[in-house]
CSV table of C-alpha atoms (C1' of nucleotides) in Angstrom, one decimal:
chain,number,residue,atom,x,y,z
F,957,UNK,CA,30.8,-52.1,-29.0
F,958,UNK,CA,33.2,-54.6,-30.4
F,959,UNK,CA,35.0,-55.3,-27.1
F,960,UNK,CA,34.6,-54.4,-23.5
F,961,UNK,CA,36.5,-51.1,-23.2
F,962,UNK,CA,39.1,-50.5,-20.6
F,963,UNK,CA,39.3,-47.2,-18.7
F,964,UNK,CA,42.1,-44.8,-19.3
F,965,UNK,CA,44.4,-46.8,-17.0
F,966,UNK,CA,43.7,-50.0,-18.8
F,967,UNK,CA,42.7,-51.8,-15.6
F,968,UNK,CA,39.0,-52.1,-16.5
F,969,UNK,CA,37.5,-51.5,-13.1
F,970,UNK,CA,34.0,-50.2,-12.5
F,971,UNK,CA,31.1,-50.6,-14.8
F,972,UNK,CA,32.2,-49.4,-18.2
F,973,UNK,CA,30.9,-45.8,-18.2
F,974,UNK,CA,33.2,-44.9,-21.0
F,975,UNK,CA,31.5,-47.3,-23.3
F,976,UNK,CA,28.1,-46.0,-22.5
F,977,UNK,CA,29.2,-42.4,-23.1
F,978,UNK,CA,30.6,-43.3,-26.5
F,979,UNK,CA,27.6,-45.3,-27.4
F,980,UNK,CA,25.2,-42.4,-26.5
F,981,UNK,CA,27.5,-40.1,-28.5
F,982,UNK,CA,27.0,-42.3,-31.6
F,983,UNK,CA,23.3,-42.0,-31.3
F,984,UNK,CA,22.8,-38.4,-30.2
F,985,UNK,CA,25.5,-36.7,-32.2
F,986,UNK,CA,24.1,-38.4,-35.3
F,987,UNK,CA,20.5,-37.8,-34.6
F,988,UNK,CA,20.7,-34.2,-33.4
F,989,UNK,CA,24.1,-33.1,-34.4
F,990,UNK,CA,27.1,-32.2,-32.3
F,991,UNK,CA,26.2,-28.6,-31.4
F,992,UNK,CA,22.6,-29.4,-30.5
F,993,UNK,CA,23.5,-32.1,-28.1
F,994,UNK,CA,24.5,-30.8,-24.7
F,995,UNK,CA,26.7,-32.7,-22.2
F,996,UNK,CA,23.9,-32.8,-19.8
F,997,UNK,CA,21.6,-34.5,-22.2
F,998,UNK,CA,24.3,-36.9,-23.4
F,999,UNK,CA,25.2,-37.9,-19.8
F,1000,UNK,CA,21.6,-38.5,-19.0
F,1001,UNK,CA,21.2,-40.7,-22.1
F,1002,UNK,CA,24.4,-42.6,-21.2
F,1003,UNK,CA,23.2,-43.0,-17.6
F,1004,UNK,CA,26.5,-41.6,-16.5
F,1005,UNK,CA,27.3,-39.0,-14.1
F,1006,UNK,CA,28.5,-35.8,-15.7
F,1007,UNK,CA,31.5,-35.9,-13.4
F,1008,UNK,CA,32.4,-39.3,-14.7
F,1009,UNK,CA,32.2,-38.1,-18.3
F,1010,UNK,CA,34.7,-35.4,-17.6
F,1011,UNK,CA,37.0,-37.9,-15.9
F,1012,UNK,CA,37.1,-39.9,-19.1
F,1013,UNK,CA,37.3,-37.0,-21.6
F,1014,UNK,CA,39.0,-33.7,-20.9
F,1015,UNK,CA,36.2,-31.9,-22.7
F,1016,UNK,CA,33.5,-32.1,-25.3
F,1017,UNK,CA,36.1,-31.6,-28.1
F,1018,UNK,CA,38.0,-34.7,-27.1
F,1019,UNK,CA,34.7,-36.7,-26.9
F,1020,UNK,CA,33.7,-35.5,-30.4
F,1021,UNK,CA,37.1,-36.6,-31.8
F,1022,UNK,CA,36.8,-40.0,-30.1
F,1023,UNK,CA,33.2,-40.3,-31.4
F,1024,UNK,CA,34.4,-39.9,-34.9
F,1025,UNK,CA,37.3,-42.2,-34.4
F,1026,UNK,CA,35.0,-44.8,-33.0
F,1027,UNK,CA,32.3,-44.5,-35.6
F,1028,UNK,CA,31.6,-47.9,-36.7
F,1029,UNK,CA,32.7,-47.9,-40.4
F,1030,UNK,CA,30.4,-50.7,-41.2
F,1031,UNK,CA,29.9,-49.5,-44.7
F,1032,UNK,CA,33.5,-49.0,-45.4
F,1033,UNK,CA,35.3,-52.0,-44.1
F,1034,UNK,CA,32.2,-54.2,-44.5
F,1035,UNK,CA,32.3,-53.7,-48.2
F,1036,UNK,CA,36.0,-53.8,-49.0
F,1037,UNK,CA,36.6,-57.0,-47.2
F,1038,UNK,CA,34.0,-59.0,-49.0
F,1039,UNK,CA,35.8,-61.7,-51.0
F,1040,UNK,CA,32.6,-63.0,-52.5
F,1041,UNK,CA,32.5,-60.0,-54.8
F,1042,UNK,CA,34.7,-59.0,-57.7
F,1043,UNK,CA,36.6,-55.8,-57.3
F,1044,UNK,CA,34.2,-54.1,-59.7
F,1045,UNK,CA,31.2,-55.3,-57.6
F,1046,UNK,CA,32.9,-54.1,-54.5
F,1047,UNK,CA,33.3,-50.6,-55.9
F,1048,UNK,CA,29.6,-50.6,-56.7
F,1049,UNK,CA,28.6,-52.1,-53.4
F,1050,UNK,CA,30.0,-49.0,-51.6
F,1051,UNK,CA,26.9,-47.2,-52.8
F,1052,UNK,CA,24.5,-49.7,-51.3
F,1053,UNK,CA,23.7,-47.8,-48.1
F,1054,UNK,CA,20.1,-48.6,-47.8
F,1055,UNK,CA,18.0,-46.5,-45.4
F,1056,UNK,CA,20.3,-45.5,-42.6
F,1057,UNK,CA,22.9,-42.8,-42.4
F,1058,UNK,CA,21.2,-39.5,-42.1
F,1059,UNK,CA,24.5,-38.0,-43.2
F,1060,UNK,CA,28.1,-39.1,-43.2
F,1061,UNK,CA,29.1,-37.9,-39.7
F,1062,UNK,CA,32.4,-36.7,-41.0
F,1063,UNK,CA,30.8,-34.1,-43.2
F,1064,UNK,CA,28.5,-33.1,-40.4
F,1065,UNK,CA,31.3,-32.7,-38.0
F,1066,UNK,CA,33.4,-30.6,-40.4
F,1067,UNK,CA,30.5,-28.3,-41.0
F,1068,UNK,CA,29.4,-28.0,-37.4
F,1069,UNK,CA,32.8,-27.5,-35.9
F,1070,UNK,CA,33.9,-25.1,-38.6
F,1071,UNK,CA,37.5,-25.3,-37.6
F,1072,UNK,CA,40.0,-27.3,-39.7
F,1073,UNK,CA,42.3,-27.4,-36.7
F,1074,UNK,CA,39.9,-29.2,-34.5
F,1075,UNK,CA,41.0,-32.8,-33.9
F,1076,UNK,CA,37.7,-34.1,-35.1
F,1077,UNK,CA,38.1,-32.2,-38.4
F,1078,UNK,CA,41.6,-33.5,-38.8
F,1079,UNK,CA,40.4,-37.0,-38.3
F,1080,UNK,CA,37.6,-36.5,-40.7
F,1081,UNK,CA,40.1,-35.5,-43.3
F,1082,UNK,CA,42.2,-38.6,-42.7
F,1083,UNK,CA,39.1,-40.8,-42.9
F,1084,UNK,CA,38.0,-39.3,-46.2
F,1085,UNK,CA,41.5,-39.8,-47.6
F,1086,UNK,CA,41.5,-43.4,-46.3
F,1087,UNK,CA,38.2,-44.1,-48.1
F,1088,UNK,CA,39.5,-42.7,-51.3
F,1089,UNK,CA,42.7,-44.7,-50.9
F,1090,UNK,CA,40.8,-48.0,-50.4
F,1091,UNK,CA,38.6,-47.2,-53.4
F,1092,UNK,CA,41.7,-46.6,-55.4
F,1093,UNK,CA,43.2,-49.9,-54.2
F,1094,UNK,CA,40.1,-51.7,-55.3
F,1095,UNK,CA,40.0,-49.8,-58.5
F,1096,UNK,CA,43.6,-50.9,-59.2
F,1097,UNK,CA,42.6,-54.5,-58.4
F,1098,UNK,CA,39.8,-54.1,-60.9
F,1099,UNK,CA,42.3,-53.1,-63.5
F,1100,UNK,CA,41.4,-49.4,-63.8
F,1101,UNK,CA,43.6,-47.3,-66.0
F,1102,UNK,CA,44.0,-44.6,-63.4
F,1103,UNK,CA,43.0,-46.0,-60.1
F,1104,UNK,CA,43.9,-43.0,-58.0
F,1105,UNK,CA,41.6,-40.8,-60.2
F,1106,UNK,CA,38.8,-43.3,-60.1
F,1107,UNK,CA,39.1,-43.7,-56.3
F,1108,UNK,CA,38.9,-39.9,-55.9
F,1109,UNK,CA,35.9,-39.8,-58.2
F,1110,UNK,CA,34.0,-42.5,-56.5
F,1111,UNK,CA,34.7,-40.9,-53.1
F,1112,UNK,CA,33.3,-37.6,-54.4
F,1113,UNK,CA,30.2,-39.4,-55.5
F,1114,UNK,CA,29.7,-40.9,-52.1
F,1115,UNK,CA,30.1,-37.5,-50.5
F,1116,UNK,CA,27.8,-36.0,-53.0
F,1117,UNK,CA,25.1,-38.5,-52.3
F,1118,UNK,CA,25.4,-38.1,-48.6
F,1119,UNK,CA,25.2,-34.3,-48.8
F,1120,UNK,CA,22.4,-34.3,-51.3
F,1121,UNK,CA,20.4,-36.8,-49.3
F,1122,UNK,CA,20.7,-34.6,-46.3
F,1123,UNK,CA,19.6,-31.5,-48.0
F,1124,UNK,CA,16.8,-32.9,-50.1
F,1125,UNK,CA,15.7,-35.5,-47.5
F,1126,UNK,CA,15.8,-38.2,-50.2
F,1127,UNK,CA,18.0,-41.1,-51.1
F,1128,UNK,CA,20.6,-39.9,-53.6
F,1129,UNK,CA,22.7,-43.0,-53.5
F,1130,UNK,CA,21.1,-44.7,-56.5
F,1131,UNK,CA,21.9,-41.7,-58.6
F,1132,UNK,CA,25.5,-41.8,-57.4
F,1133,UNK,CA,25.6,-45.6,-58.1
F,1134,UNK,CA,24.5,-45.0,-61.6
F,1135,UNK,CA,27.3,-42.5,-62.2
F,1136,UNK,CA,29.8,-44.9,-60.6
F,1137,UNK,CA,28.8,-47.6,-63.0
F,1138,UNK,CA,29.5,-45.3,-65.9
F,1139,UNK,CA,32.8,-44.2,-64.5
F,1140,UNK,CA,34.0,-47.7,-63.7
F,1141,UNK,CA,33.1,-49.0,-67.1
F,1142,UNK,CA,34.9,-46.0,-68.7
F,1143,UNK,CA,38.0,-46.5,-66.6
F,1144,UNK,CA,38.5,-50.2,-66.9
F,1145,UNK,CA,40.0,-51.3,-70.2
F,1146,UNK,CA,37.8,-53.8,-72.0
F,1147,UNK,CA,40.5,-56.5,-71.5
F,1148,UNK,CA,40.6,-56.3,-67.7
F,1149,UNK,CA,40.5,-59.7,-66.0
F,1150,UNK,CA,37.1,-59.2,-64.5
F,1151,UNK,CA,33.5,-60.2,-65.2
F,1152,UNK,CA,32.3,-57.3,-67.3
F,1153,UNK,CA,28.6,-57.8,-67.4
F,1154,UNK,CA,27.1,-54.6,-68.6
F,1155,UNK,CA,24.3,-53.3,-66.3
F,1156,UNK,CA,22.5,-50.1,-67.2
F,1157,UNK,CA,21.0,-48.2,-64.3
F,1158,UNK,CA,17.7,-47.0,-65.6
F,1159,UNK,CA,15.6,-45.3,-62.9
X,554,UNK,CA,22.8,-5.3,-52.9
X,555,UNK,CA,21.1,-5.2,-56.2
X,556,UNK,CA,18.6,-2.5,-55.3
X,557,UNK,CA,18.0,-0.3,-52.4
X,558,UNK,CA,15.9,-2.3,-50.1
X,559,UNK,CA,12.7,-1.0,-48.6
X,560,UNK,CA,11.7,-1.5,-45.0
X,561,UNK,CA,8.8,-3.7,-44.0
X,562,UNK,CA,6.4,-0.8,-44.7
X,563,UNK,CA,7.8,-0.2,-48.2
X,564,UNK,CA,8.2,3.5,-47.5
X,565,UNK,CA,12.0,3.4,-47.4
X,566,UNK,CA,12.7,5.8,-44.7
X,567,UNK,CA,15.8,5.8,-42.5
X,568,UNK,CA,19.1,4.6,-43.5
X,569,UNK,CA,18.7,1.1,-44.8
X,570,UNK,CA,19.5,-1.0,-41.7
X,571,UNK,CA,17.9,-4.0,-43.3
X,572,UNK,CA,20.4,-4.1,-46.1
X,573,UNK,CA,23.3,-3.8,-43.8
X,574,UNK,CA,21.9,-6.7,-41.7
X,575,UNK,CA,21.5,-9.0,-44.6
X,576,UNK,CA,24.9,-8.0,-46.0
X,577,UNK,CA,26.6,-8.8,-42.7
X,578,UNK,CA,24.7,-12.1,-42.6
X,579,UNK,CA,26.1,-13.0,-46.0
X,580,UNK,CA,29.6,-12.5,-44.7
X,581,UNK,CA,29.4,-13.9,-41.2
X,582,UNK,CA,27.1,-16.8,-41.7
X,583,UNK,CA,29.3,-18.0,-44.5
X,584,UNK,CA,32.6,-17.4,-42.8
X,585,UNK,CA,31.7,-18.7,-39.4
X,586,UNK,CA,28.5,-20.7,-39.9
X,587,UNK,CA,25.1,-19.9,-38.6
X,588,UNK,CA,25.2,-21.3,-35.1
X,589,UNK,CA,28.6,-19.7,-34.4
X,590,UNK,CA,27.4,-16.3,-35.3
X,591,UNK,CA,25.5,-14.6,-32.5
X,592,UNK,CA,23.1,-11.8,-33.1
X,593,UNK,CA,25.2,-9.4,-31.0
X,594,UNK,CA,28.2,-10.0,-33.2
X,595,UNK,CA,26.1,-9.8,-36.4
X,596,UNK,CA,24.5,-6.5,-35.3
X,597,UNK,CA,27.9,-5.0,-34.5
X,598,UNK,CA,29.2,-6.0,-37.9
X,599,UNK,CA,26.2,-4.5,-39.6
X,600,UNK,CA,26.5,-1.4,-37.5
X,601,UNK,CA,22.9,-1.7,-36.5
X,602,UNK,CA,21.2,-1.6,-33.2
X,603,UNK,CA,20.1,-5.0,-32.0
X,604,UNK,CA,16.6,-3.5,-31.4
X,605,UNK,CA,16.5,-2.5,-35.0
X,606,UNK,CA,17.4,-5.9,-36.2
X,607,UNK,CA,14.5,-7.4,-34.2
X,608,UNK,CA,12.2,-4.9,-35.7
X,609,UNK,CA,13.1,-6.1,-39.2
X,610,UNK,CA,13.2,-9.8,-38.5
X,611,UNK,CA,11.0,-11.6,-35.9
X,612,UNK,CA,13.9,-13.8,-34.9
X,613,UNK,CA,17.1,-15.3,-36.0
X,614,UNK,CA,15.3,-18.1,-37.8
X,615,UNK,CA,13.6,-15.6,-40.1
X,616,UNK,CA,16.9,-13.9,-40.7
X,617,UNK,CA,18.6,-17.1,-41.6
X,618,UNK,CA,15.8,-18.0,-44.1
X,619,UNK,CA,16.0,-14.6,-45.7
X,620,UNK,CA,19.8,-14.9,-45.8
X,621,UNK,CA,19.5,-18.0,-47.9
X,622,UNK,CA,16.8,-16.5,-50.0
X,623,UNK,CA,19.0,-13.5,-50.7
X,624,UNK,CA,22.1,-15.4,-51.3
X,625,UNK,CA,23.5,-14.1,-54.5
X,626,UNK,CA,23.4,-17.1,-56.8
X,627,UNK,CA,26.1,-15.6,-58.9
X,628,UNK,CA,27.4,-19.0,-59.9
X,629,UNK,CA,24.0,-20.3,-60.8
X,630,UNK,CA,22.3,-17.7,-62.8
X,631,UNK,CA,25.6,-16.3,-64.0
X,632,UNK,CA,26.4,-19.5,-65.8
X,633,UNK,CA,23.0,-20.4,-67.2
X,634,UNK,CA,22.4,-17.1,-68.8
X,635,UNK,CA,25.6,-17.0,-70.7
X,636,UNK,CA,24.6,-17.0,-74.4
X,637,UNK,CA,28.2,-17.0,-75.6
X,638,UNK,CA,28.5,-20.7,-74.6
X,639,UNK,CA,27.0,-23.7,-76.1
X,640,UNK,CA,24.7,-25.7,-73.8
X,641,UNK,CA,27.4,-28.3,-73.3
X,642,UNK,CA,29.9,-25.6,-72.3
X,643,UNK,CA,27.4,-24.1,-69.9
X,644,UNK,CA,26.9,-27.4,-68.2
X,645,UNK,CA,30.7,-27.6,-67.7
X,646,UNK,CA,31.0,-24.0,-66.7
X,647,UNK,CA,28.9,-24.8,-63.6
X,648,UNK,CA,31.9,-26.4,-62.2
X,649,UNK,CA,34.2,-23.4,-62.6
X,650,UNK,CA,33.9,-22.1,-59.1
X,651,UNK,CA,37.5,-21.1,-58.6
X,652,UNK,CA,38.5,-20.0,-55.2
X,653,UNK,CA,35.5,-18.7,-53.3
X,654,UNK,CA,32.7,-20.6,-51.7
X,655,UNK,CA,33.9,-22.3,-48.5
X,656,UNK,CA,30.8,-24.5,-48.8
X,657,UNK,CA,27.5,-24.2,-50.6
X,658,UNK,CA,25.5,-22.4,-47.8
X,659,UNK,CA,22.5,-24.5,-48.4
X,660,UNK,CA,24.3,-27.6,-47.4
X,661,UNK,CA,25.7,-25.8,-44.4
X,662,UNK,CA,22.3,-24.5,-43.3
X,663,UNK,CA,20.7,-27.9,-43.6
X,664,UNK,CA,23.4,-29.5,-41.5
X,665,UNK,CA,23.6,-26.7,-38.9
X,666,UNK,CA,19.8,-26.3,-38.5
X,667,UNK,CA,19.2,-30.0,-38.4
X,668,UNK,CA,15.5,-29.5,-38.9
X,669,UNK,CA,13.8,-30.2,-42.2
X,670,UNK,CA,10.8,-28.1,-41.1
X,671,UNK,CA,12.9,-25.0,-40.7
X,672,UNK,CA,12.0,-22.4,-43.3
X,673,UNK,CA,15.6,-22.2,-44.3
X,674,UNK,CA,15.8,-25.9,-44.8
X,675,UNK,CA,12.7,-25.9,-46.9
X,676,UNK,CA,14.2,-23.1,-49.1
X,677,UNK,CA,17.5,-25.0,-49.4
X,678,UNK,CA,15.5,-27.9,-50.7
X,679,UNK,CA,13.7,-25.7,-53.2
X,680,UNK,CA,17.0,-24.2,-54.3
X,681,UNK,CA,18.7,-27.5,-54.9
X,682,UNK,CA,15.7,-28.7,-56.9
X,683,UNK,CA,15.8,-25.5,-58.9
X,684,UNK,CA,19.5,-26.0,-59.8
X,685,UNK,CA,18.9,-29.6,-60.8
X,686,UNK,CA,16.0,-28.4,-63.0
X,687,UNK,CA,18.1,-25.7,-64.7
X,688,UNK,CA,20.8,-28.2,-65.3
X,689,UNK,CA,18.2,-30.5,-66.8
X,690,UNK,CA,16.9,-27.8,-69.0
X,691,UNK,CA,20.4,-27.1,-70.3
X,692,UNK,CA,21.0,-30.8,-70.7
X,693,UNK,CA,17.8,-31.0,-72.8
X,694,UNK,CA,19.0,-28.0,-74.8
X,695,UNK,CA,22.3,-29.8,-75.3
X,696,UNK,CA,20.4,-32.8,-76.7
X,697,UNK,CA,20.9,-35.2,-73.8
X,698,UNK,CA,19.0,-38.5,-74.1
X,699,UNK,CA,17.7,-38.3,-70.5
X,700,UNK,CA,18.1,-34.7,-69.5
X,701,UNK,CA,16.4,-35.1,-66.1
X,702,UNK,CA,18.8,-37.8,-65.1
X,703,UNK,CA,21.8,-35.9,-66.3
X,704,UNK,CA,20.6,-32.8,-64.5
X,705,UNK,CA,20.3,-34.7,-61.3
X,706,UNK,CA,23.6,-36.3,-61.8
X,707,UNK,CA,25.4,-33.0,-62.4
X,708,UNK,CA,23.7,-31.5,-59.3
X,709,UNK,CA,25.0,-34.4,-57.3
X,710,UNK,CA,28.5,-33.8,-58.5
X,711,UNK,CA,28.3,-30.1,-57.5
X,712,UNK,CA,27.1,-31.0,-54.1
X,713,UNK,CA,29.8,-33.7,-53.8
X,714,UNK,CA,32.5,-31.2,-54.8
X,715,UNK,CA,31.2,-28.7,-52.3
X,716,UNK,CA,31.0,-31.2,-49.4
X,717,UNK,CA,34.4,-32.8,-50.2
X,718,UNK,CA,36.1,-29.4,-50.6
X,719,UNK,CA,34.8,-28.5,-47.1
X,720,UNK,CA,36.0,-31.6,-45.4
X,721,UNK,CA,39.3,-32.0,-47.1
X,722,UNK,CA,40.0,-28.3,-47.3
X,723,UNK,CA,41.0,-28.7,-51.0
X,724,UNK,CA,39.3,-27.9,-54.3
X,725,UNK,CA,37.3,-30.9,-55.5
X,726,UNK,CA,35.6,-29.1,-58.3
X,727,UNK,CA,38.1,-30.1,-61.0
X,728,UNK,CA,37.5,-33.8,-60.1
X,729,UNK,CA,33.8,-33.1,-60.4
X,730,UNK,CA,34.2,-31.4,-63.7
X,731,UNK,CA,36.1,-34.3,-65.1
X,732,UNK,CA,33.2,-36.6,-64.1
X,733,UNK,CA,30.8,-34.2,-65.6
X,734,UNK,CA,32.6,-34.3,-68.9
X,735,UNK,CA,32.3,-38.0,-69.0
X,736,UNK,CA,28.7,-38.1,-68.1
X,737,UNK,CA,27.8,-35.4,-70.6
X,738,UNK,CA,29.6,-37.1,-73.4
X,739,UNK,CA,28.0,-40.4,-72.5
X,740,UNK,CA,24.5,-38.8,-72.3
X,741,UNK,CA,24.6,-36.8,-75.5
X,742,UNK,CA,24.1,-38.8,-78.7
X,743,UNK,CA,27.0,-38.3,-81.1
X,744,UNK,CA,24.7,-36.6,-83.6
X,745,UNK,CA,23.7,-33.8,-81.2
X,746,UNK,CA,23.9,-30.4,-82.7
X,747,UNK,CA,26.8,-29.2,-80.6
X,748,UNK,CA,30.5,-28.7,-80.9
X,749,UNK,CA,31.9,-31.9,-79.5
X,750,UNK,CA,35.5,-31.2,-78.9
X,751,UNK,CA,36.9,-33.9,-76.7
X,752,UNK,CA,38.7,-32.5,-73.7
X,753,UNK,CA,40.4,-34.9,-71.3
X,754,UNK,CA,40.8,-33.7,-67.7
X,755,UNK,CA,44.2,-34.9,-66.6
X,756,UNK,CA,45.1,-33.9,-63.0
V,1183,DT,C1',39.2,-56.9,5.2
V,1184,DG,C1',40.8,-52.9,3.7
V,1185,DC,C1',42.8,-49.9,-0.3
V,1186,DT,C1',42.1,-47.5,-4.3
V,1187,DA,C1',40.3,-46.6,-8.7
V,1188,DT,C1',35.8,-45.8,-10.5
V,1189,DG,C1',31.4,-43.9,-10.5
V,1190,DT,C1',27.6,-41.0,-8.3
V,1191,DA,C1',24.6,-36.9,-6.9
V,1192,DC,C1',23.9,-32.4,-7.4
V,1193,DA,C1',24.6,-27.8,-6.7
V,1194,DC,C1',27.1,-24.3,-8.7
V,1195,DC,C1',30.1,-21.0,-11.8
V,1196,DG,C1',30.7,-18.0,-15.5
V,1197,DC,C1',29.7,-17.4,-20.2
V,1198,DC,C1',27.2,-16.6,-24.2
V,1199,DC,C1',22.9,-17.0,-26.4
V,1200,DT,C1',18.3,-15.1,-28.2
V,1201,DG,C1',15.2,-11.8,-27.4
V,1202,DT,C1',12.9,-7.4,-24.8
V,1203,DG,C1',11.8,-2.9,-22.4
V,1204,DT,C1',12.5,1.7,-22.3
V,1205,DG,C1',13.6,6.1,-23.3
V,1206,DC,C1',16.0,8.9,-26.6
V,1207,DT,C1',17.7,10.8,-31.3
V,1208,DT,C1',17.5,11.4,-36.1
V,1209,DA,C1',16.0,11.5,-41.0
V,1210,DC,C1',12.7,12.7,-44.1
V,1211,DA,C1',8.1,13.9,-46.3
V,1212,DG,C1',4.4,17.1,-46.1
C,1151,DC,C1',8.7,23.4,-39.3
C,1152,DT,C1',6.6,19.6,-37.5
C,1153,DG,C1',5.0,14.8,-37.2
C,1154,DT,C1',6.1,10.3,-37.5
C,1155,DA,C1',8.6,6.3,-38.8
C,1156,DA,C1',13.2,4.6,-38.4
C,1157,DG,C1',17.0,3.8,-35.8
C,1158,DC,C1',19.9,3.9,-31.5
C,1159,DA,C1',22.0,2.8,-26.7
C,1160,DC,C1',22.0,-0.1,-23.2
C,1161,DA,C1',20.6,-2.8,-19.6
C,1162,DC,C1',18.5,-6.9,-18.6
C,1163,DA,C1',15.7,-11.2,-18.5
C,1164,DG,C1',15.7,-16.2,-18.9
C,1165,DG,C1',17.9,-20.1,-20.3
C,1166,DG,C1',21.3,-23.4,-22.0
C,1167,DC,C1',25.9,-24.3,-22.4
C,1168,DG,C1',30.5,-26.4,-21.0
C,1169,DG,C1',32.8,-27.5,-17.1
C,1170,DT,C1',33.9,-27.9,-11.8
C,1171,DG,C1',33.8,-28.8,-6.5
C,1172,DT,C1',32.6,-31.5,-3.0
C,1173,DA,C1',31.3,-35.2,-0.4
C,1174,DC,C1',29.8,-39.9,-0.8
C,1175,DA,C1',29.1,-44.9,-2.7
C,1176,DT,C1',30.8,-48.9,-4.8
C,1177,DA,C1',33.6,-52.5,-7.2
C,1178,DG,C1',37.2,-55.4,-7.4
C,1179,DC,C1',41.8,-56.8,-6.2
C,1180,DA,C1',45.3,-58.0,-2.6
DNA sequence: TGCTATGTACACCGCCCTGTGTGCTTACAG
DNA sequence: CTGTAAGCACACAGGGCGGTGTACATAGCA
């Protein structure tokens, strides 16, 4: 999406089938899940010949891994890079995921693939660790006493909200945000150099 | 498992194929997931003829729903019924799920089936609500200011720990328990009639 | 203009899946 | 002992799946 993608050789000939394949993956894998989306269907949606798809990806497994790697982490990086917010606000903003996101695709992939060795599962693990690390960094910036712990806790809240939203078909992120607010206030010493306005989450 | 199961007619003839089928479901669906477990494999594991299986269940969907309905909620009821613990201890004990449980099967089913209308998905929703309700009851018993909110929050923590454990292949329940302790202490007024020993979770 | 990488169209393979049809055997109650 | 419900063995239908083979079309650079 961000930039016109080059083929495997890097010469960028043809008409960008690879991009269309990955774009269709984003939509279909998320809407229907990985296992319920066949390669035929995916290629039809991408308006790409099946043969072409298998010239770009050795198999569905590789495509799935690339799909996760390419997943636009709009929520993630979009929040952490905002300089208009204090660190504490950034931590809370991570829970503002309004209507979209049927389920964090990393959780979905881990469940559907059911194989920790699968490249996609490995990447999902890396991603989750990376999110926790960025949360920990921001927590440190916000002056948390134990930033690593707070980062891990907030990451768990995000995953909990995602999973619970999926099962119950409702938005659980407000609940998670309320918990996050409590944890953040508990973890940041009162003398931290941050604007500590106290906001109660009353639903 | 609890009681010898009767066939569809209730006469209990034969040699209890239905029980073996459900028992095998418990094992295989949990170990391998639902979609990755074929009926052939399942029947072989249950030492049951495929024909017999389809005489007990109209289809795999019905079997899956019954598998969830029959899932031994040892953690759930086992914890809530313990009278040797104070309400507060019972809330915390819900996070003592030591080694087992690859993933809460309800989350797994919701992800794998990807259909909110599926009977199993509907039951998963009911179950999750029931857990939150029992947590809320216990929270009320423990004297929480807003027991419904605390129940929902603790339920979210459990789901978060389950999901995160699955993706990262590590045990996230201690982290969730630490958060729970904070929430519980924050939600229960200091004057609540409960033993309030302060326990810090330092990992 | 031609060369080559890229993409196309579509039939096809082998596999595994859910689910059935059929005829036979066994357990158990009366 | 006998009738009947329960279970069994096994082949097979029908379909979707991931993936391939083949012959052909096109885009873009030299």
